[in-house]
């Protein structure tokens, strides 16, 4: 669900015309819908009403400060994966008690940062990491709240580059070894167990891998408690998919997800933590660009736009599918053509769509790449010395630029030419 719809023949973000935004900020740009983000957070929170549950938005999906501030104001927490993201969380107003910290390579400086602030939990991914957390906490004379990320060895399906819950992935502790790791924690004086966590992958549209993994966690919690470890919360991670395509697998509704969780973990008497990222942000954002040229190749037509793989890497990296819509609504009975939608970058892999049947585009037309709110702007870069594109947030009938364009002069100015050249 999102609030990007045609009105009077033009695509709107809520009650703002995207053509008007394009005229003011130039293309390409990201546009986010505040109402969509709020709706997704609320849907998730409502699914667990009456339970001790905290939704910790996984900010790596979209960490714009305006987006984060909006989410913090809804009482949500946040899942971070770096010291930089901790700084973003604090700046956006998330209470430290609602910050959980994931990631496989936390540095001593980052651990110190988290401990000084007093974040809720360090989600640890290995024995040496636990030893490092223990050491830093010892130096500071504090106890570090920790949870162990379990690798349940389940296959979430989907693209292999976004699966994290199989034994061959770098994430977490193999589930068969988890009790040994809790034993290790009990011997480390500056650690305090608060929970257990997992995150099995992303864009998962089937409940089965989740329920398989969560059943493993359920039995682990019982076992760990049996030997005296204080498991107060279970952090179920993120991973719920979104519909990228109208005829796609429809992902489970958060209510179905909640019913499954209550079935497998309802009797454990633990606080629930969730880390949704994509489900909150993906359909709340689009990427708007302009057609530079239409080129009729040998047996193939190219719609060449000003949107590069440096602006949105998902098609290149994951073969991801994004719907593409013209900003001007096609009229009834419109003609279509099968085209590749490509960008300006000098790489064959620079495309938004391949062999796609689309309405006929011509030079100067505006178009929108849909469902680009998650893992879009956060992964953008300036390859080919292209400006880093702006981000815009719409809320009902107003909009604001929430990240300014990083201009080419500013990018070049970062380089330093030593005077001995
Ligand atoms: C990326 C990530 C998430 C969010 O995943 P989504 O698929 O976007 O919901 C949650 N938890 C951890 C530990 C992650 O690395």
Short mmCIF file of C-alpha atoms and ligand atoms in Angstrom, two decimals:
data_model
loop_
_atom_site.label_atom_id
_atom_site.label_comp_id
_atom_site.label_asym_id
_atom_site.label_seq_id
_atom_site.Cartn_x
_atom_site.Cartn_y
_atom_site.Cartn_z
CA UNK A 1 0.00 0.00 0.00
CA UNK A 2 1.22 3.48 -0.82
CA UNK A 3 0.03 6.97 -1.65
CA UNK A 4 1.44 7.46 -5.14
CA UNK A 5 -1.58 7.63 -7.46
CA UNK A 6 -2.75 9.30 -10.64
CA UNK A 7 -5.00 12.35 -10.23
CA UNK A 8 -6.32 14.27 -13.24
CA UNK A 9 -3.92 12.38 -15.48
CA UNK A 10 -0.75 13.05 -13.45
CA UNK A 11 1.10 10.99 -10.87
CA UNK A 12 0.91 12.48 -7.39
CA UNK A 13 2.69 11.80 -4.13
CA UNK A 14 -0.20 12.19 -1.69
CA UNK A 15 -1.54 15.64 -2.70
CA UNK A 16 1.54 16.98 -4.43
CA UNK A 17 2.13 16.70 -8.17
CA UNK A 18 5.43 14.99 -8.96
CA UNK A 19 5.76 17.15 -12.07
CA UNK A 20 5.70 20.23 -9.81
CA UNK A 21 8.43 18.77 -7.60
CA UNK A 22 10.51 17.93 -10.68
CA UNK A 23 10.15 21.50 -11.92
CA UNK A 24 11.43 22.83 -8.60
CA UNK A 25 14.22 20.39 -7.68
CA UNK A 26 15.24 18.93 -11.06
CA UNK A 27 15.58 15.23 -11.92
CA UNK A 28 16.42 12.65 -10.82
CA UNK A 29 15.17 12.78 -7.24
CA UNK A 30 13.82 10.43 -4.59
CA UNK A 31 10.37 11.19 -3.23
CA UNK A 32 9.01 9.72 0.00
CA UNK A 33 5.44 9.71 1.30
CA UNK A 34 5.15 10.47 5.01
CA UNK A 35 1.62 9.04 5.18
CA UNK A 36 2.83 5.74 3.74
CA UNK A 37 5.68 5.45 6.24
CA UNK A 38 3.35 6.29 9.14
CA UNK A 39 0.80 3.78 7.90
CA UNK A 40 3.34 0.96 7.72
CA UNK A 41 4.78 1.64 11.17
CA UNK A 42 1.29 1.84 12.65
CA UNK A 43 0.16 -1.37 10.91
CA UNK A 44 3.08 -3.20 12.47
CA UNK A 45 2.55 -1.66 15.90
CA UNK A 46 -1.21 -2.39 15.78
CA UNK A 47 -0.61 -6.04 14.89
CA UNK A 48 1.01 -6.51 18.29
CA UNK A 49 -1.34 -4.34 20.35
CA UNK A 50 -1.78 -5.63 23.87
CA UNK A 51 1.60 -7.39 23.80
CA UNK A 52 4.90 -6.17 25.19
CA UNK A 53 6.35 -5.48 21.73
CA UNK A 54 8.70 -2.91 20.24
CA UNK A 55 9.08 -2.17 16.54
CA UNK A 56 12.72 -1.17 15.93
CA UNK A 57 12.88 0.19 12.39
CA UNK A 58 15.99 -1.11 10.59
CA UNK A 59 17.37 2.22 9.48
CA UNK A 60 19.79 0.85 6.93
CA UNK A 61 16.79 0.62 4.57
CA UNK A 62 16.37 4.40 4.57
CA UNK A 63 18.22 6.55 7.07
CA UNK A 64 17.30 10.04 5.97
CA UNK A 65 17.05 12.16 9.14
CA UNK A 66 13.56 13.38 8.23
CA UNK A 67 12.33 9.80 7.77
CA UNK A 68 13.95 8.76 11.05
CA UNK A 69 12.50 11.73 12.95
CA UNK A 70 9.03 10.87 11.65
CA UNK A 71 9.41 7.26 12.81
CA UNK A 72 10.91 8.22 16.19
CA UNK A 73 7.85 10.42 16.82
CA UNK A 74 5.62 7.35 16.47
CA UNK A 75 7.23 5.75 19.51
CA UNK A 76 9.16 3.19 17.50
CA UNK A 77 12.69 2.07 18.25
CA UNK A 78 15.50 1.55 15.80
CA UNK A 79 17.90 -1.18 14.67
CA UNK A 80 21.36 0.14 13.80
CA UNK A 81 24.36 -1.54 12.19
CA UNK A 82 27.17 1.00 12.76
CA UNK A 83 28.36 3.80 15.00
CA UNK A 84 27.28 6.19 12.28
CA UNK A 85 23.75 4.85 12.49
CA UNK A 86 23.81 5.22 16.29
CA UNK A 87 24.63 8.90 15.76
CA UNK A 88 21.75 9.22 13.30
CA UNK A 89 19.38 7.54 15.77
CA UNK A 90 20.29 9.92 18.60
CA UNK A 91 20.00 12.95 16.35
CA UNK A 92 16.54 11.82 15.18
CA UNK A 93 15.33 11.58 18.78
CA UNK A 94 15.12 7.83 19.35
CA UNK A 95 15.45 7.12 23.09
CA UNK A 96 18.61 5.11 23.84
CA UNK A 97 16.44 2.47 25.49
CA UNK A 98 14.94 1.73 22.06
CA UNK A 99 18.18 1.23 20.14
CA UNK A 100 19.33 -2.29 19.24
CA UNK A 101 22.70 -2.69 17.59
CA UNK A 102 23.28 -5.45 14.99
CA UNK A 103 26.19 -6.19 12.66
CA UNK A 104 29.11 -8.59 12.35
CA UNK A 105 32.11 -6.27 12.79
CA UNK A 106 31.49 -3.81 15.64
CA UNK A 107 34.70 -1.96 16.45
CA UNK A 108 35.84 -1.12 19.98
CA UNK A 109 35.06 2.55 19.32
CA UNK A 110 31.54 1.69 18.20
CA UNK A 111 30.98 -0.56 21.22
CA UNK A 112 32.18 2.23 23.50
CA UNK A 113 29.82 4.68 21.79
CA UNK A 114 26.88 2.33 22.42
CA UNK A 115 27.87 1.70 26.03
CA UNK A 116 28.39 5.38 26.84
CA UNK A 117 24.89 6.12 25.58
CA UNK A 118 23.37 3.08 27.27
CA UNK A 119 21.65 1.48 24.30
CA UNK A 120 19.16 -1.33 24.86
CA UNK A 121 21.11 -4.24 23.43
CA UNK A 122 24.12 -5.39 21.46
CA UNK A 123 23.10 -8.16 19.08
CA UNK A 124 26.33 -10.16 19.01
CA UNK A 125 27.27 -12.33 16.07
CA UNK A 126 30.37 -14.25 17.23
CA UNK A 127 32.41 -15.35 20.27
CA UNK A 128 35.30 -12.94 19.58
CA UNK A 129 32.80 -10.10 19.34
CA UNK A 130 31.37 -11.00 22.76
CA UNK A 131 34.90 -11.02 24.15
CA UNK A 132 35.54 -7.58 22.68
CA UNK A 133 32.28 -6.19 24.12
CA UNK A 134 33.22 -7.68 27.50
CA UNK A 135 36.66 -6.07 27.35
CA UNK A 136 35.39 -2.60 26.43
CA UNK A 137 32.64 -2.77 29.08
CA UNK A 138 35.27 -3.83 31.63
CA UNK A 139 37.46 -0.83 30.81
CA UNK A 140 34.45 1.42 31.30
CA UNK A 141 33.29 -0.32 34.47
CA UNK A 142 29.84 -1.12 33.10
CA UNK A 143 27.85 -4.19 32.15
CA UNK A 144 26.95 -4.57 28.49
CA UNK A 145 23.46 -5.86 27.64
CA UNK A 146 23.83 -8.58 25.01
CA UNK A 147 21.81 -10.91 22.87
CA UNK A 148 23.14 -13.65 20.62
CA UNK A 149 22.15 -13.70 16.98
CA UNK A 150 21.13 -17.21 16.10
CA UNK A 151 21.68 -18.58 12.63
CA UNK A 152 18.75 -21.02 12.41
CA UNK A 153 19.89 -22.54 9.08
CA UNK A 154 16.66 -21.98 7.18
CA UNK A 155 16.27 -20.96 3.57
CA UNK A 156 14.08 -17.92 3.14
CA UNK A 157 13.96 -18.29 -0.62
CA UNK A 158 14.50 -15.30 -2.88
CA UNK A 159 17.77 -13.80 -4.05
CA UNK A 160 20.89 -15.39 -2.59
CA UNK A 161 22.53 -11.99 -2.01
CA UNK A 162 19.90 -11.03 0.57
CA UNK A 163 19.60 -14.33 2.45
CA UNK A 164 21.24 -14.32 5.87
CA UNK A 165 19.80 -17.28 7.77
CA UNK A 166 21.58 -20.24 6.21
CA UNK A 167 24.59 -21.94 7.73
CA UNK A 168 26.86 -20.79 4.90
CA UNK A 169 26.02 -17.10 5.50
CA UNK A 170 28.37 -15.00 7.65
CA UNK A 171 25.63 -14.01 10.09
CA UNK A 172 24.95 -15.29 13.58
CA UNK A 173 25.91 -18.34 15.61
CA UNK A 174 24.85 -21.78 14.33
CA UNK A 175 21.76 -22.71 16.34
CA UNK A 176 23.30 -25.99 17.53
CA UNK A 177 26.12 -24.00 19.20
CA UNK A 178 24.04 -21.28 20.81
CA UNK A 179 23.84 -22.83 24.28
CA UNK A 180 27.65 -23.03 24.43
CA UNK A 181 27.86 -19.34 23.59
CA UNK A 182 25.44 -18.44 26.41
CA UNK A 183 27.68 -20.50 28.70
CA UNK A 184 30.63 -18.41 27.53
CA UNK A 185 28.69 -15.21 28.28
CA UNK A 186 28.04 -16.43 31.82
CA UNK A 187 31.81 -16.57 32.35
CA UNK A 188 32.38 -13.03 31.04
CA UNK A 189 31.90 -10.63 33.96
CA UNK A 190 31.00 -7.48 32.10
CA UNK A 191 28.19 -8.95 30.01
CA UNK A 192 24.56 -9.30 30.91
CA UNK A 193 22.22 -11.47 28.84
CA UNK A 194 18.99 -9.69 27.95
CA UNK A 195 17.73 -11.60 24.95
CA UNK A 196 18.18 -13.66 21.85
CA UNK A 197 17.82 -12.57 18.23
CA UNK A 198 17.78 -13.63 14.61
CA UNK A 199 17.25 -12.15 11.16
CA UNK A 200 16.92 -14.70 8.38
CA UNK A 201 16.98 -12.53 5.27
CA UNK A 202 15.06 -9.97 3.30
CA UNK A 203 12.14 -9.79 0.87
CA UNK A 204 10.65 -13.01 2.27
CA UNK A 205 7.08 -13.44 1.07
CA UNK A 206 6.24 -16.75 2.72
CA UNK A 207 5.57 -17.30 6.43
CA UNK A 208 7.06 -20.79 6.44
CA UNK A 209 10.77 -19.96 6.73
CA UNK A 210 9.92 -17.49 9.49
CA UNK A 211 7.87 -20.02 11.44
CA UNK A 212 10.53 -22.73 11.03
CA UNK A 213 13.19 -20.36 12.34
CA UNK A 214 11.03 -19.01 15.16
CA UNK A 215 10.15 -22.51 16.35
CA UNK A 216 13.87 -23.18 16.70
CA UNK A 217 14.22 -19.97 18.71
CA UNK A 218 11.25 -20.92 20.89
CA UNK A 219 12.82 -24.21 21.91
CA UNK A 220 16.19 -22.52 22.45
CA UNK A 221 14.61 -19.98 24.82
CA UNK A 222 13.10 -22.78 26.90
CA UNK A 223 16.42 -24.62 26.99
CA UNK A 224 18.48 -21.54 27.91
CA UNK A 225 16.10 -20.52 30.66
CA UNK A 226 16.22 -24.05 32.00
CA UNK A 227 19.91 -23.54 32.74
CA UNK A 228 19.48 -20.09 34.26
CA UNK A 229 20.04 -17.58 31.42
CA UNK A 230 17.75 -14.56 31.64
CA UNK A 231 16.13 -14.26 28.24
CA UNK A 232 13.84 -11.24 28.55
CA UNK A 233 13.25 -10.53 24.90
CA UNK A 234 13.19 -12.29 21.56
CA UNK A 235 14.20 -10.12 18.62
CA UNK A 236 12.67 -11.67 15.50
CA UNK A 237 14.59 -9.45 13.05
CA UNK A 238 13.11 -8.06 9.85
CA UNK A 239 12.72 -9.59 6.44
CA UNK A 240 9.02 -9.27 5.63
CA UNK A 241 8.72 -8.76 1.89
CA UNK A 242 6.78 -6.17 -0.07
CA UNK A 243 4.93 -6.41 -3.39
CA UNK A 244 7.30 -4.99 -6.02
CA UNK A 245 5.10 -6.20 -8.86
CA UNK A 246 1.33 -6.27 -9.05
CA UNK A 247 1.25 -9.97 -9.92
CA UNK A 248 4.03 -10.82 -7.47
CA UNK A 249 3.80 -13.15 -4.52
CA UNK A 250 1.73 -11.15 -2.10
CA UNK A 251 3.66 -11.01 1.18
CA UNK A 252 1.88 -11.91 4.39
CA UNK A 253 0.04 -9.10 6.14
CA UNK A 254 1.62 -8.09 9.47
CA UNK A 255 -1.53 -9.48 11.17
CA UNK A 256 -0.84 -12.98 9.78
CA UNK A 257 2.79 -12.61 10.76
CA UNK A 258 1.69 -11.58 14.27
CA UNK A 259 -0.68 -14.53 14.58
CA UNK A 260 2.15 -16.90 13.65
CA UNK A 261 4.50 -15.29 16.18
CA UNK A 262 1.92 -15.53 18.93
CA UNK A 263 1.42 -19.19 18.05
CA UNK A 264 5.11 -20.08 18.31
CA UNK A 265 6.25 -17.61 20.98
CA UNK A 266 3.11 -16.36 22.72
CA UNK A 267 3.60 -18.53 25.78
CA UNK A 268 7.25 -17.72 26.36
CA UNK A 269 6.46 -14.60 28.39
CA UNK A 270 9.09 -12.56 26.55
CA UNK A 271 9.07 -9.04 25.16
CA UNK A 272 8.98 -9.06 21.36
CA UNK A 273 11.31 -6.92 19.29
CA UNK A 274 10.99 -6.54 15.50
CA UNK A 275 13.37 -4.98 13.00
CA UNK A 276 11.38 -4.28 9.82
CA UNK A 277 13.15 -2.16 7.23
CA UNK A 278 11.95 -2.82 3.70
CA UNK A 279 8.35 -3.34 4.77
CA UNK A 280 8.27 0.19 6.21
CA UNK A 281 10.19 2.12 3.56
CA UNK A 282 10.17 0.35 0.17
CA UNK A 283 6.74 1.29 -1.11
CA UNK A 284 6.93 4.66 0.62
CA UNK A 285 9.45 5.96 -1.90
CA UNK A 286 9.87 6.42 -5.63
CA UNK A 287 12.64 7.64 -7.90
CA UNK A 288 11.67 10.19 -10.53
CA UNK A 289 13.71 10.82 -13.66
CA UNK A 290 13.48 12.10 -17.19
CA UNK A 291 13.87 10.46 -20.59
CA UNK A 292 16.97 11.85 -22.34
CA UNK A 293 16.71 9.88 -25.55
CA UNK A 294 14.85 7.01 -27.15
CA UNK A 295 17.15 4.87 -29.21
CA UNK A 296 16.06 2.18 -31.63
CA UNK A 297 18.78 -0.46 -31.52
CA UNK A 298 19.16 -3.59 -33.54
CA UNK A 299 16.15 -5.63 -32.41
CA UNK A 300 15.92 -3.73 -29.15
CA UNK A 301 14.64 -0.33 -28.10
CA UNK A 302 16.27 1.68 -25.35
CA UNK A 303 14.63 4.31 -23.21
CA UNK A 304 17.68 6.20 -21.99
CA UNK A 305 16.99 8.15 -18.80
CA UNK A 306 18.95 10.35 -16.40
CA UNK A 307 18.58 7.69 -13.64
CA UNK A 308 21.79 5.71 -13.17
CA UNK A 309 22.66 2.52 -11.33
CA UNK A 310 24.56 4.83 -8.98
CA UNK A 311 21.19 6.29 -7.94
CA UNK A 312 19.47 2.91 -7.50
CA UNK A 313 21.69 -0.18 -7.52
CA UNK A 314 19.02 -2.83 -6.83
CA UNK A 315 18.33 -3.94 -10.43
CA UNK A 316 22.07 -4.27 -11.07
CA UNK A 317 22.95 -5.94 -7.78
CA UNK A 318 19.93 -8.19 -7.16
CA UNK A 319 18.18 -8.37 -10.54
CA UNK A 320 15.45 -6.54 -8.65
CA UNK A 321 12.18 -5.72 -10.38
CA UNK A 322 10.80 -2.20 -10.03
CA UNK A 323 7.59 -1.05 -11.69
CA UNK A 324 8.09 1.91 -14.01
CA UNK A 325 5.30 4.41 -14.51
CA UNK A 326 5.03 7.48 -16.68
CA UNK A 327 4.27 10.64 -14.68
CA UNK A 328 1.55 11.46 -17.24
CA UNK A 329 -1.11 8.78 -17.01
CA UNK A 330 -1.40 6.74 -20.22
CA UNK A 331 -4.76 7.24 -21.93
CA UNK A 332 -7.22 4.36 -22.42
CA UNK A 333 -6.12 1.95 -25.11
CA UNK A 334 -2.54 3.28 -25.09
CA UNK A 335 0.15 1.59 -27.17
CA UNK A 336 3.05 -0.23 -25.61
CA UNK A 337 6.52 -1.27 -26.66
CA UNK A 338 9.04 -3.71 -25.23
CA UNK A 339 12.09 -1.73 -24.12
CA UNK A 340 15.14 -1.66 -21.90
CA UNK A 341 15.12 1.30 -19.55
CA UNK A 342 18.76 2.24 -19.14
CA UNK A 343 20.81 5.03 -17.59
CA UNK A 344 23.76 7.27 -18.40
CA UNK A 345 26.47 5.23 -16.63
CA UNK A 346 29.15 3.59 -18.73
CA UNK A 347 28.36 0.05 -17.61
CA UNK A 348 26.26 -2.62 -19.34
CA UNK A 349 24.70 -3.35 -15.96
CA UNK A 350 23.25 0.16 -15.79
CA UNK A 351 19.53 -0.45 -16.19
CA UNK A 352 16.23 -0.11 -14.33
CA UNK A 353 14.29 -2.60 -16.48
CA UNK A 354 15.05 -5.07 -19.22
CA UNK A 355 12.71 -6.34 -21.94
CA UNK A 356 9.80 -4.58 -20.25
CA UNK A 357 6.48 -3.83 -21.96
CA UNK A 358 5.80 -0.17 -21.24
CA UNK A 359 3.75 2.70 -22.62
CA UNK A 360 5.62 4.55 -25.34
CA UNK A 361 8.09 7.07 -23.93
CA UNK A 362 9.55 10.02 -25.77
CA UNK A 363 12.35 12.46 -25.07
CA UNK A 364 11.55 14.78 -22.15
CA UNK A 365 8.91 12.50 -20.56
CA UNK A 366 9.08 12.09 -16.80
CA UNK A 367 8.92 8.62 -15.29
CA UNK A 368 8.85 7.05 -11.84
CA UNK A 369 10.70 3.95 -10.66
CA UNK A 370 8.33 2.61 -8.00
CA UNK A 371 9.06 0.98 -4.62
CA UNK A 372 12.46 2.64 -4.35
CA UNK A 373 12.19 3.87 -0.76
CA UNK A 374 14.24 1.05 0.79
CA UNK A 375 17.86 0.28 -0.08
CA UNK A 376 17.74 3.08 -2.66
CA UNK A 377 19.15 6.46 -1.67
CA UNK A 378 21.16 4.87 1.17
CA UNK A 379 23.19 2.89 -1.35
CA UNK A 380 23.58 5.69 -3.90
CA UNK A 381 27.00 6.90 -4.93
CA UNK A 382 28.68 9.35 -7.25
CA UNK A 383 30.17 6.93 -9.80
CA UNK A 384 30.97 8.63 -13.12
CA UNK A 385 31.15 11.89 -11.12
CA UNK A 386 27.43 12.32 -11.07
CA UNK A 387 25.80 14.55 -8.47
CA UNK A 388 24.24 12.69 -5.54
CA UNK A 389 20.54 13.21 -6.13
CA UNK A 390 18.19 14.99 -3.72
CA UNK A 391 15.56 13.41 -1.51
CA UNK A 392 12.13 14.96 -1.04
CA UNK A 393 9.52 14.19 1.61
CA UNK A 394 5.83 14.80 0.93
CA UNK A 395 3.29 15.12 3.71
CA UNK A 396 -0.25 15.64 2.41
CA UNK A 397 -0.11 18.83 0.34
CA UNK A 398 3.37 20.03 1.21
CA UNK A 399 6.85 18.88 0.45
CA UNK A 400 10.40 19.59 1.53
CA UNK A 401 13.83 18.74 0.19
CA UNK A 402 15.14 16.53 3.00
CA UNK A 403 18.55 16.03 1.46
CA UNK A 404 20.02 18.52 -0.92
CA UNK A 405 21.73 17.51 -4.11
CA UNK A 406 25.47 16.97 -3.62
CA UNK A 407 26.80 19.01 -6.52
CA UNK A 408 29.68 17.98 -8.75
CA UNK A 409 31.86 20.88 -7.46
CA UNK A 410 31.36 19.63 -3.89
CA UNK A 411 32.33 16.10 -4.89
CA UNK A 412 35.49 17.26 -6.67
CA UNK A 413 36.39 19.49 -3.74
CA UNK A 414 36.72 16.38 -1.52
CA UNK A 415 39.80 15.26 -3.48
CA UNK A 416 43.20 16.55 -2.44
CA UNK A 417 46.03 16.99 -4.93
CA UNK A 418 49.34 16.88 -3.04
CA UNK A 419 51.69 19.73 -3.91
CA UNK A 420 54.46 17.29 -4.88
CA UNK A 421 52.63 16.19 -8.01
C1 LIG B 1 18.81 -5.49 7.18
C2 LIG B 1 18.39 -5.95 8.51
C3 LIG B 1 17.05 -5.84 8.91
C4 LIG B 1 15.97 -5.30 8.00
O1 LIG B 1 15.65 -6.19 6.98
P1 LIG B 1 14.38 -5.93 6.04
O2 LIG B 1 14.39 -7.06 5.10
O3 LIG B 1 14.61 -4.63 5.36
O4 LIG B 1 13.18 -5.91 6.90
C5 LIG B 1 16.72 -6.24 10.18
N1 LIG B 1 17.66 -6.75 11.03
C6 LIG B 1 18.95 -6.87 10.66
C7 LIG B 1 19.91 -7.43 11.63
C8 LIG B 1 19.36 -6.49 9.40
O5 LIG B 1 20.65 -6.64 9.04
#
